[in-house]
XYZ file of N, CA, C and O in Angstrom:
752
model
N -67.768 -96.546 15.240
C -67.331 -96.553 16.625
C -65.810 -96.490 16.614
O -65.159 -97.321 15.977
N -65.233 -95.542 17.325
C -63.791 -95.326 17.294
C -63.005 -96.256 18.212
O -61.794 -96.359 18.072
N -63.634 -96.910 19.128
C -62.940 -97.815 20.050
C -63.601 -99.168 20.070
O -64.078 -99.659 19.049
N -63.652 -99.777 21.262
C -64.359 -101.043 21.439
C -65.863 -100.797 21.435
O -66.336 -99.752 21.893
N -66.604 -101.766 20.952
C -68.056 -101.719 21.011
C -68.497 -102.940 21.809
O -68.326 -104.070 21.364
N -69.007 -102.702 23.009
C -69.318 -103.780 23.945
C -70.818 -103.818 24.195
O -71.416 -102.815 24.593
N -71.397 -104.981 23.966
C -72.803 -105.212 24.292
C -72.796 -106.251 25.398
O -72.443 -107.406 25.175
N -73.142 -105.850 26.601
C -73.117 -106.763 27.745
C -72.158 -106.292 28.803
O -71.834 -105.115 28.892
N -71.674 -107.219 29.603
C -70.802 -106.889 30.730
C -69.547 -107.753 30.686
O -69.571 -108.913 31.067
N -68.438 -107.181 30.207
C -67.208 -107.965 30.101
C -66.546 -108.204 31.449
O -65.668 -109.040 31.563
N -66.965 -107.486 32.474
C -66.381 -107.678 33.807
C -67.092 -108.767 34.593
O -66.707 -109.091 35.705
N -68.167 -109.296 34.029
C -68.946 -110.372 34.646
C -69.487 -110.029 36.026
O -69.718 -110.894 36.857
N -69.685 -108.735 36.256
C -70.279 -108.314 37.522
C -71.785 -108.534 37.522
O -72.384 -108.799 38.546
N -72.382 -108.371 36.353
C -73.824 -108.547 36.216
C -74.104 -109.204 34.873
O -73.257 -109.247 34.006
N -75.305 -109.685 34.705
C -75.743 -110.213 33.424
C -76.557 -109.124 32.741
O -77.455 -108.546 33.344
N -76.237 -108.830 31.498
C -76.954 -107.811 30.749
C -78.360 -108.307 30.409
O -78.557 -109.468 30.066
N -79.328 -107.407 30.472
C -80.709 -107.751 30.136
C -81.117 -107.185 28.771
O -82.295 -107.107 28.460
N -80.163 -106.825 27.946
C -80.434 -106.307 26.603
C -81.169 -107.365 25.783
O -80.790 -108.541 25.793
N -82.219 -106.944 25.075
C -82.955 -107.862 24.210
C -83.070 -107.353 22.775
O -83.330 -108.136 21.867
N -82.865 -106.060 22.556
C -83.113 -105.453 21.250
C -81.927 -104.593 20.825
O -81.586 -103.627 21.503
N -81.312 -104.947 19.703
C -80.174 -104.178 19.193
C -80.562 -103.272 18.028
O -79.707 -102.611 17.443
N -81.833 -103.212 17.673
C -82.258 -102.430 16.510
C -81.877 -100.952 16.580
O -81.603 -100.361 15.534
N -81.784 -100.321 17.756
C -81.341 -98.926 17.776
C -79.883 -98.734 17.320
O -79.439 -97.608 17.106
N -79.147 -99.830 17.129
C -77.742 -99.744 16.730
C -77.548 -99.888 15.225
O -76.422 -99.981 14.742
N -78.628 -99.866 14.474
C -78.570 -100.176 13.042
C -77.759 -99.195 12.207
O -77.386 -99.509 11.079
N -77.441 -98.033 12.721
C -76.655 -97.072 11.936
C -75.145 -97.302 12.038
O -74.373 -96.681 11.314
N -74.701 -98.208 12.876
C -73.268 -98.462 13.049
C -72.761 -99.305 11.880
O -73.291 -100.368 11.587
N -71.687 -98.794 11.229
C -71.153 -99.461 10.040
C -69.779 -100.073 10.260
O -69.420 -101.032 9.584
N -68.999 -99.510 11.170
C -67.662 -100.058 11.412
C -67.266 -99.832 12.871
O -67.771 -98.933 13.538
N -66.347 -100.686 13.310
C -65.823 -100.602 14.673
C -64.312 -100.621 14.554
O -63.743 -101.540 13.949
N -63.643 -99.611 15.107
C -62.190 -99.513 14.967
C -61.439 -100.555 15.777
O -60.349 -100.965 15.388
N -61.978 -100.986 16.895
C -61.291 -101.974 17.720
C -62.101 -103.269 17.763
O -62.240 -103.930 16.763
N -62.617 -103.635 18.922
C -63.258 -104.937 19.113
C -64.781 -104.857 19.163
O -65.331 -103.937 19.759
N -65.426 -105.856 18.587
C -66.860 -106.076 18.793
C -66.958 -107.176 19.840
O -66.515 -108.302 19.613
N -67.512 -106.827 20.999
C -67.625 -107.777 22.108
C -69.089 -107.894 22.494
O -69.731 -106.910 22.877
N -69.616 -109.098 22.377
C -70.995 -109.380 22.768
C -70.892 -110.418 23.875
O -70.584 -111.580 23.620
N -71.113 -109.995 25.110
C -70.710 -110.795 26.265
C -71.750 -110.763 27.378
O -72.212 -109.695 27.779
N -72.121 -111.932 27.855
C -72.947 -112.080 29.062
C -74.318 -111.423 28.952
O -74.761 -110.707 29.839
N -74.993 -111.705 27.845
C -76.348 -111.216 27.634
C -77.309 -112.381 27.827
O -77.342 -113.294 27.020
N -78.087 -112.349 28.901
C -78.909 -113.515 29.224
C -80.215 -113.599 28.437
O -80.821 -114.662 28.383
N -80.662 -112.503 27.809
C -81.927 -112.517 27.083
C -81.786 -112.289 25.584
O -82.752 -112.424 24.851
N -80.625 -111.967 25.103
C -80.405 -111.671 23.693
C -80.493 -112.954 22.858
O -79.758 -113.910 23.110
N -81.407 -112.992 21.881
C -81.587 -114.196 21.061
C -80.983 -114.062 19.666
O -80.740 -115.065 18.999
N -80.772 -112.833 19.202
C -80.175 -112.613 17.885
C -79.405 -111.297 17.925
O -79.492 -110.541 18.892
N -78.688 -111.039 16.850
C -77.930 -109.792 16.745
C -78.603 -108.835 15.771
O -77.965 -107.910 15.266
N -79.890 -109.043 15.516
C -80.638 -108.158 14.630
C -80.478 -106.719 15.098
O -80.680 -106.412 16.283
N -80.103 -105.857 14.164
C -79.783 -104.472 14.464
C -78.342 -104.170 14.096
O -77.960 -103.015 13.942
N -77.530 -105.208 13.928
C -76.120 -105.020 13.557
C -75.886 -105.315 12.070
O -74.755 -105.492 11.636
N -76.944 -105.335 11.263
C -76.853 -105.697 9.851
C -75.967 -104.778 9.024
O -75.469 -105.182 7.975
N -75.757 -103.547 9.458
C -74.966 -102.604 8.664
C -73.477 -102.627 8.986
O -72.704 -101.931 8.337
N -73.071 -103.433 9.959
C -71.645 -103.556 10.263
C -70.935 -104.229 9.099
O -71.362 -105.275 8.615
N -69.810 -103.634 8.654
C -69.067 -104.252 7.554
C -67.609 -104.525 7.899
O -66.992 -105.382 7.271
N -67.040 -103.798 8.856
C -65.641 -104.073 9.203
C -65.393 -103.915 10.698
O -66.002 -103.077 11.362
N -64.479 -104.771 11.182
C -64.089 -104.774 12.587
C -62.579 -104.600 12.616
O -61.845 -105.368 11.984
N -62.092 -103.604 13.349
C -60.665 -103.298 13.372
C -59.803 -104.336 14.044
O -58.640 -104.515 13.682
N -60.330 -105.048 15.002
C -59.551 -106.085 15.687
C -60.344 -107.378 15.758
O -60.425 -108.110 14.795
N -60.925 -107.677 16.914
C -61.531 -108.975 17.183
C -63.053 -108.937 17.197
O -63.651 -107.917 17.547
N -63.639 -110.088 16.889
C -65.051 -110.330 17.195
C -65.049 -111.355 18.325
O -64.475 -112.443 18.185
N -65.678 -110.987 19.440
C -65.758 -111.869 20.603
C -67.232 -112.018 20.956
O -67.896 -111.044 21.310
N -67.731 -113.242 20.841
C -69.126 -113.527 21.177
C -69.085 -114.628 22.224
O -68.730 -115.764 21.916
N -69.396 -114.287 23.466
C -69.257 -115.275 24.538
C -70.319 -115.112 25.620
O -70.782 -114.023 25.923
N -70.702 -116.249 26.161
C -71.584 -116.340 27.328
C -72.915 -115.611 27.138
O -73.325 -114.818 27.969
N -73.560 -115.909 26.013
C -74.877 -115.355 25.714
C -75.862 -116.521 25.739
O -75.960 -117.285 24.775
N -76.566 -116.668 26.828
C -77.346 -117.872 27.125
C -78.384 -118.232 26.074
O -78.576 -119.404 25.769
N -79.083 -117.249 25.517
C -80.182 -117.535 24.591
C -79.875 -117.183 23.143
O -80.745 -117.308 22.279
N -78.667 -116.755 22.853
C -78.306 -116.354 21.490
C -78.387 -117.559 20.551
O -77.637 -118.524 20.701
N -79.321 -117.497 19.596
C -79.556 -118.613 18.674
C -78.892 -118.415 17.326
O -78.576 -119.382 16.648
N -78.716 -117.146 16.910
C -78.094 -116.911 15.612
C -77.354 -115.590 15.578
O -77.619 -114.690 16.370
N -76.411 -115.521 14.638
C -75.619 -114.298 14.445
C -75.738 -113.828 12.993
O -74.855 -113.158 12.473
N -76.835 -114.174 12.357
C -77.035 -113.865 10.942
C -76.950 -112.381 10.620
O -76.618 -112.012 9.499
N -77.199 -111.521 11.586
C -77.144 -110.080 11.354
C -75.728 -109.600 11.016
O -75.569 -108.492 10.501
N -74.726 -110.417 11.233
C -73.341 -110.020 10.929
C -72.974 -110.287 9.467
O -71.810 -110.180 9.085
N -73.949 -110.575 8.623
C -73.701 -110.999 7.244
C -72.969 -109.992 6.371
O -72.433 -110.355 5.333
N -72.919 -108.728 6.737
C -72.204 -107.735 5.926
C -70.748 -107.543 6.338
O -70.026 -106.778 5.699
N -70.313 -108.224 7.385
C -68.916 -108.082 7.796
C -68.033 -108.821 6.794
O -68.169 -110.012 6.577
N -67.137 -108.061 6.182
C -66.234 -108.630 5.180
C -64.800 -108.716 5.690
O -63.971 -109.361 5.061
N -64.537 -108.064 6.830
C -63.150 -108.019 7.284
C -63.069 -107.881 8.805
O -63.767 -107.079 9.401
N -62.208 -108.720 9.388
C -61.740 -108.504 10.756
C -60.223 -108.525 10.671
O -59.645 -109.185 9.802
N -59.563 -107.798 11.534
C -58.114 -107.682 11.439
C -57.344 -108.563 12.401
O -56.117 -108.614 12.335
N -58.026 -109.236 13.300
C -57.312 -110.118 14.223
C -58.069 -111.432 14.340
O -57.986 -112.270 13.460
N -58.814 -111.645 15.416
C -59.342 -112.972 15.730
C -60.866 -113.019 15.831
O -61.526 -111.994 15.995
N -61.369 -114.260 15.776
C -62.784 -114.540 15.980
C -62.893 -115.570 17.088
O -62.353 -116.668 16.980
N -63.584 -115.198 18.173
C -63.823 -116.104 19.293
C -65.323 -116.234 19.494
O -66.013 -115.241 19.696
N -65.815 -117.458 19.476
C -67.226 -117.735 19.751
C -67.229 -118.815 20.829
O -66.954 -119.982 20.558
N -67.510 -118.419 22.060
C -67.357 -119.303 23.213
C -68.547 -119.229 24.162
O -69.045 -118.145 24.466
N -68.978 -120.388 24.627
C -69.974 -120.511 25.689
C -71.309 -119.836 25.354
O -71.850 -119.072 26.139
N -71.808 -120.154 24.174
C -73.131 -119.698 23.752
C -73.985 -120.952 23.590
O -74.026 -121.540 22.506
N -74.642 -121.404 24.647
C -75.273 -122.724 24.647
C -76.426 -122.909 23.662
O -76.777 -124.038 23.343
N -77.007 -121.830 23.142
C -78.150 -121.945 22.230
C -77.780 -121.700 20.765
O -78.619 -121.867 19.883
N -76.552 -121.311 20.499
C -76.122 -120.989 19.135
C -76.005 -122.258 18.299
O -75.287 -123.187 18.668
N -76.695 -122.297 17.159
C -76.767 -123.503 16.334
C -75.677 -123.598 15.276
O -75.251 -124.685 14.898
N -75.242 -122.443 14.747
C -74.237 -122.407 13.686
C -73.654 -120.999 13.614
O -73.970 -120.165 14.458
N -72.842 -120.751 12.608
C -72.181 -119.453 12.475
C -72.640 -118.707 11.225
O -71.911 -117.858 10.700
N -73.854 -119.027 10.749
C -74.409 -118.289 9.609
C -74.419 -116.810 9.933
O -74.851 -116.407 11.007
N -73.955 -116.040 8.969
C -73.809 -114.602 9.152
C -72.365 -114.195 8.923
O -72.075 -113.035 8.672
N -71.460 -115.153 8.965
C -70.034 -114.844 8.773
C -69.544 -115.277 7.388
O -68.345 -115.338 7.136
N -70.466 -115.535 6.466
C -70.116 -116.038 5.138
C -69.233 -115.103 4.328
O -68.543 -115.546 3.413
N -69.230 -113.816 4.630
C -68.427 -112.880 3.842
C -66.986 -112.751 4.318
O -66.202 -112.026 3.712
N -66.636 -113.458 5.378
C -65.236 -113.468 5.818
C -64.454 -114.461 4.971
O -64.870 -115.608 4.800
N -63.297 -114.031 4.466
C -62.440 -114.905 3.655
C -61.212 -115.356 4.438
O -60.750 -116.473 4.276
N -60.680 -114.466 5.241
C -59.499 -114.796 6.044
C -59.702 -114.305 7.471
O -60.456 -113.363 7.721
N -59.027 -114.965 8.371
C -58.972 -114.521 9.758
C -57.483 -114.355 10.072
O -56.762 -115.348 10.167
N -57.011 -113.121 10.168
C -55.582 -112.896 10.358
C -55.036 -113.422 11.681
O -53.838 -113.629 11.812
N -55.892 -113.654 12.637
C -55.465 -114.161 13.936
C -56.029 -115.530 14.203
O -56.002 -116.418 13.364
N -56.596 -115.677 15.373
C -57.053 -116.964 15.893
C -58.536 -117.189 15.602
O -59.332 -116.267 15.664
N -58.881 -118.434 15.314
C -60.276 -118.852 15.180
C -60.552 -119.836 16.308
O -59.979 -120.921 16.348
N -61.396 -119.433 17.259
C -61.690 -120.258 18.424
C -63.192 -120.446 18.551
O -63.936 -119.476 18.661
N -63.609 -121.709 18.534
C -65.016 -122.068 18.701
C -65.064 -123.071 19.848
O -64.706 -124.235 19.669
N -65.471 -122.634 21.047
C -65.449 -123.476 22.253
C -66.784 -123.447 22.983
O -67.408 -122.389 23.101
N -67.169 -124.585 23.527
C -68.258 -124.673 24.500
C -69.591 -124.104 24.015
O -70.263 -123.377 24.741
N -69.955 -124.441 22.798
C -71.249 -124.034 22.256
C -72.097 -125.301 22.142
O -72.048 -126.002 21.133
N -72.833 -125.605 23.183
C -73.488 -126.892 23.345
C -74.475 -127.291 22.273
O -74.645 -128.469 21.990
N -75.154 -126.345 21.639
C -76.161 -126.674 20.622
C -75.642 -126.554 19.196
O -76.365 -126.855 18.247
N -74.402 -126.110 19.028
C -73.878 -125.891 17.681
C -73.717 -127.225 16.947
O -72.928 -128.067 17.355
N -74.484 -127.382 15.861
C -74.431 -128.641 15.113
C -73.499 -128.554 13.909
O -73.058 -129.575 13.391
N -73.201 -127.324 13.450
C -72.289 -127.178 12.321
C -71.558 -125.842 12.420
O -71.951 -124.957 13.169
N -70.503 -125.726 11.627
C -69.744 -124.477 11.537
C -70.178 -123.674 10.318
O -69.469 -122.779 9.872
N -71.373 -124.001 9.808
C -71.897 -123.284 8.650
C -71.845 -121.788 8.921
O -72.247 -121.320 9.985
N -71.324 -121.069 7.953
C -71.074 -119.638 8.097
C -69.591 -119.360 7.900
O -69.200 -118.280 7.502
N -68.773 -120.367 8.146
C -67.325 -120.229 7.931
C -66.918 -120.809 6.576
O -65.740 -120.985 6.293
N -67.882 -121.057 5.716
C -67.671 -121.740 4.445
C -66.654 -121.071 3.524
O -66.052 -121.743 2.692
N -66.463 -119.771 3.634
C -65.561 -119.072 2.715
C -64.198 -118.748 3.313
O -63.379 -118.106 2.658
N -63.941 -119.198 4.530
C -62.630 -118.967 5.151
C -61.592 -119.817 4.424
O -61.729 -121.031 4.314
N -60.538 -119.163 3.939
C -59.465 -119.883 3.242
C -58.195 -119.978 4.076
O -57.387 -120.873 3.849
N -58.008 -119.042 5.020
C -56.773 -119.086 5.809
C -56.924 -118.366 7.137
O -57.775 -117.492 7.297
N -56.070 -118.785 8.076
C -55.880 -118.065 9.331
C -54.378 -117.918 9.516
O -53.601 -118.724 9.002
N -53.975 -116.901 10.241
C -52.557 -116.678 10.476
C -52.163 -117.078 11.884
O -51.128 -116.662 12.389
N -52.978 -117.846 12.513
C -52.720 -118.280 13.873
C -53.334 -119.658 14.031
O -53.406 -120.417 13.082
N -53.860 -119.938 15.201
C -54.393 -121.280 15.425
C -55.891 -121.353 15.177
O -56.598 -120.359 15.220
N -56.333 -122.571 14.940
C -57.754 -122.891 14.858
C -58.014 -123.864 15.998
O -57.371 -124.900 16.105
N -58.960 -123.507 16.867
C -59.275 -124.334 18.025
C -60.777 -124.553 18.091
O -61.550 -123.599 18.215
N -61.184 -125.832 17.989
C -62.599 -126.199 18.028
C -62.740 -127.238 19.130
O -62.300 -128.380 18.975
N -63.315 -126.830 20.267
C -63.323 -127.691 21.442
C -64.644 -127.617 22.208
O -65.271 -126.567 22.283
N -65.029 -128.752 22.801
C -66.153 -128.846 23.733
C -67.478 -128.373 23.144
O -68.300 -127.775 23.823
N -67.706 -128.655 21.871
C -68.978 -128.352 21.228
C -69.754 -129.660 21.156
O -69.550 -130.462 20.246
N -70.607 -129.893 22.127
C -71.262 -131.188 22.348
C -72.056 -131.709 21.164
O -72.157 -132.918 20.975
N -72.639 -130.828 20.360
C -73.530 -131.270 19.283
C -72.897 -131.197 17.897
O -73.527 -131.574 16.911
N -71.675 -130.721 17.796
C -71.019 -130.539 16.500
C -70.843 -131.874 15.783
O -70.234 -132.795 16.317
N -71.383 -131.961 14.550
C -71.378 -133.231 13.816
C -70.245 -133.348 12.808
O -69.770 -134.436 12.522
N -69.837 -132.222 12.201
C -68.787 -132.280 11.189
C -68.097 -130.931 11.045
O -68.519 -129.952 11.644
N -67.049 -130.924 10.246
C -66.283 -129.705 9.982
C -66.425 -129.292 8.524
O -65.575 -128.587 7.984
N -67.491 -129.731 7.876
C -67.675 -129.508 6.446
C -67.570 -128.043 6.040
O -67.102 -127.731 4.943
N -67.978 -127.137 6.893
C -67.925 -125.715 6.562
C -66.496 -125.200 6.415
O -66.284 -124.124 5.869
N -65.517 -125.969 6.849
C -64.117 -125.546 6.720
C -63.475 -126.098 5.452
O -62.245 -126.048 5.309
N -64.253 -126.567 4.509
C -63.699 -127.218 3.318
C -62.883 -126.276 2.432
O -62.094 -126.740 1.602
N -63.020 -124.969 2.576
C -62.198 -124.024 1.804
C -60.940 -123.584 2.545
O -60.125 -122.849 1.993
N -60.779 -124.028 3.779
C -59.592 -123.680 4.558
C -58.386 -124.418 3.979
O -58.355 -125.638 3.945
N -57.393 -123.661 3.515
C -56.201 -124.268 2.917
C -54.945 -124.006 3.727
O -53.952 -124.689 3.539
N -54.998 -123.021 4.640
C -53.764 -122.610 5.300
C -53.998 -122.144 6.729
O -54.911 -121.349 6.991
N -53.170 -122.675 7.635
C -53.090 -122.177 9.010
C -51.613 -121.885 9.222
O -50.810 -122.803 9.361
N -51.240 -120.625 9.188
C -49.831 -120.272 9.307
C -49.479 -119.928 10.743
O -50.334 -119.925 11.612
N -48.241 -119.608 10.998
C -47.759 -119.326 12.340
C -46.679 -120.329 12.676
O -46.261 -121.113 11.833
N -46.204 -120.299 13.895
C -45.194 -121.276 14.273
C -45.647 -122.077 15.484
O -46.601 -121.731 16.156
N -44.967 -123.145 15.750
C -45.359 -124.083 16.800
C -45.467 -123.412 18.162
O -46.387 -123.652 18.918
N -44.526 -122.563 18.498
C -44.492 -121.963 19.838
C -45.463 -120.813 19.979
O -45.979 -120.556 21.052
N -45.720 -120.136 18.921
C -46.586 -118.961 18.998
C -48.034 -119.308 18.719
O -48.877 -119.222 19.577
N -48.306 -119.685 17.536
C -49.720 -119.709 17.213
C -50.162 -120.638 16.104
O -51.348 -120.726 15.865
N -49.318 -121.265 15.397
C -49.768 -122.051 14.257
C -50.189 -123.450 14.641
O -49.363 -124.274 14.977
N -51.434 -123.729 14.601
C -51.847 -125.075 14.928
C -53.330 -125.284 14.772
O -54.098 -124.344 14.605
N -53.701 -126.555 14.808
C -55.089 -126.954 14.706
C -55.390 -127.865 15.879
O -54.702 -128.866 16.084
N -56.393 -127.497 16.664
C -56.770 -128.281 17.832
C -58.269 -128.583 17.765
O -59.089 -127.663 17.795
N -58.585 -129.871 17.637
C -59.974 -130.314 17.619
C -60.108 -131.312 18.762
O -59.576 -132.419 18.693
N -60.777 -130.881 19.837
C -60.831 -131.713 21.038
C -62.219 -131.730 21.653
O -62.905 -130.717 21.690
N -62.589 -132.902 22.143
C -63.764 -133.075 22.985
C -65.063 -132.558 22.354
O -65.827 -131.830 22.963
N -65.284 -132.977 21.115
C -66.526 -132.731 20.394
C -67.154 -134.116 20.200
O -66.934 -134.759 19.174
N -67.893 -134.626 21.182
C -68.275 -136.038 21.219
C -69.127 -136.538 20.049
O -69.117 -137.724 19.751
N -69.850 -135.668 19.362
C -70.699 -136.117 18.248
C -70.043 -135.899 16.888
O -70.659 -136.167 15.852
N -68.809 -135.436 16.887
C -68.094 -135.205 15.631
C -67.900 -136.533 14.908
O -67.263 -137.446 15.426
N -68.472 -136.641 13.717
C -68.454 -137.892 12.972
C -67.245 -138.036 12.064
O -66.800 -139.143 11.773
N -66.716 -136.917 11.581
C -65.549 -136.965 10.701
C -64.879 -135.601 10.641
O -65.430 -134.620 11.146
N -63.732 -135.556 10.033
C -63.014 -134.291 9.838
C -62.806 -134.048 8.342
O -61.868 -133.378 7.930
N -63.688 -134.572 7.522
C -63.584 -134.457 6.069
C -63.502 -133.007 5.596
O -62.929 -132.736 4.542
N -64.050 -132.086 6.340
C -64.009 -130.676 5.959
C -62.612 -130.101 5.897
O -62.405 -129.019 5.346
N -61.631 -130.817 6.414
C -60.243 -130.337 6.394
C -59.469 -130.853 5.183
O -58.263 -130.687 5.098
N -60.157 -131.441 4.239
C -59.536 -132.089 3.089
C -58.641 -131.151 2.269
O -57.655 -131.590 1.674
N -58.927 -129.869 2.237
C -58.134 -128.933 1.429
C -57.028 -128.234 2.198
O -56.331 -127.388 1.647
N -56.865 -128.581 3.453
C -55.794 -128.005 4.262
C -54.473 -128.577 3.765
O -54.169 -129.740 3.975
N -53.696 -127.773 3.062
C -52.527 -128.273 2.343
C -51.195 -127.809 2.912
O -50.187 -128.454 2.712
N -51.160 -126.688 3.536
C -49.892 -126.122 3.994
C -49.453 -126.767 5.300
O -50.245 -127.361 6.015
N -48.173 -126.621 5.603
C -47.641 -127.181 6.846
C -48.371 -126.604 8.050
O -48.609 -125.411 8.130
N -48.683 -127.480 8.968
C -49.287 -127.071 10.242
C -48.259 -127.436 11.312
O -47.764 -128.556 11.349
N -47.938 -126.503 12.177
C -46.907 -126.732 13.170
C -47.336 -127.639 14.302
O -46.536 -128.297 14.926
N -48.632 -127.652 14.584
C -49.120 -128.481 15.658
C -50.517 -128.967 15.302
O -51.373 -128.185 14.895
N -50.764 -130.255 15.465
C -52.063 -130.823 15.155
C -52.498 -131.682 16.340
O -51.784 -132.580 16.761
N -53.684 -131.354 16.897
C -54.268 -132.137 17.992
C -55.683 -132.523 17.594
O -56.493 -131.665 17.283
N -55.949 -133.806 17.607
C -57.312 -134.285 17.405
C -57.553 -135.304 18.505
O -56.929 -136.359 18.533
N -58.419 -134.954 19.430
C -58.696 -135.791 20.592
C -60.197 -136.004 20.686
O -60.964 -135.047 20.644
N -60.595 -137.261 20.835
C -62.000 -137.613 20.914
C -62.597 -137.140 22.218
O -62.104 -137.214 23.265
């Protein structure tokens, strides 16, 4: 795909009724953004198994029944950011295990059923901020145990924000974070 690849309705005018992505199985790369937005019946991303690279961002937001993203397991590279927001049925991030770095922002917000960040186990660095907020069921950050670096500067983008995750029991997964962080917020 030479531009953005959008599944759903990014203008929020309607809710997409897409349920089956299998006809998309021949797509291997996206030059710009992969956006999966406002799909009320989509439960998985099966059909996207052959995707291996994303030119800019992966944005997965407001998919009411999306339970897993395991079909993204062949993606080895994104060039900017990963946003996973407002997916109330998503349990974890399995499928993103082949990502090693996120050159931009890592944002995980408002995923009510997410119990772990499993799938981010191999992320070693981001070049911007990491924001994990309002995930009601999130128990730990263990999947971030390989994260060693969050670069950027205080005014632009370098920081770690962990806020309003009421079931979060510990932040032990951040044990290997060694480099200077310009801004750190941890709020219960």
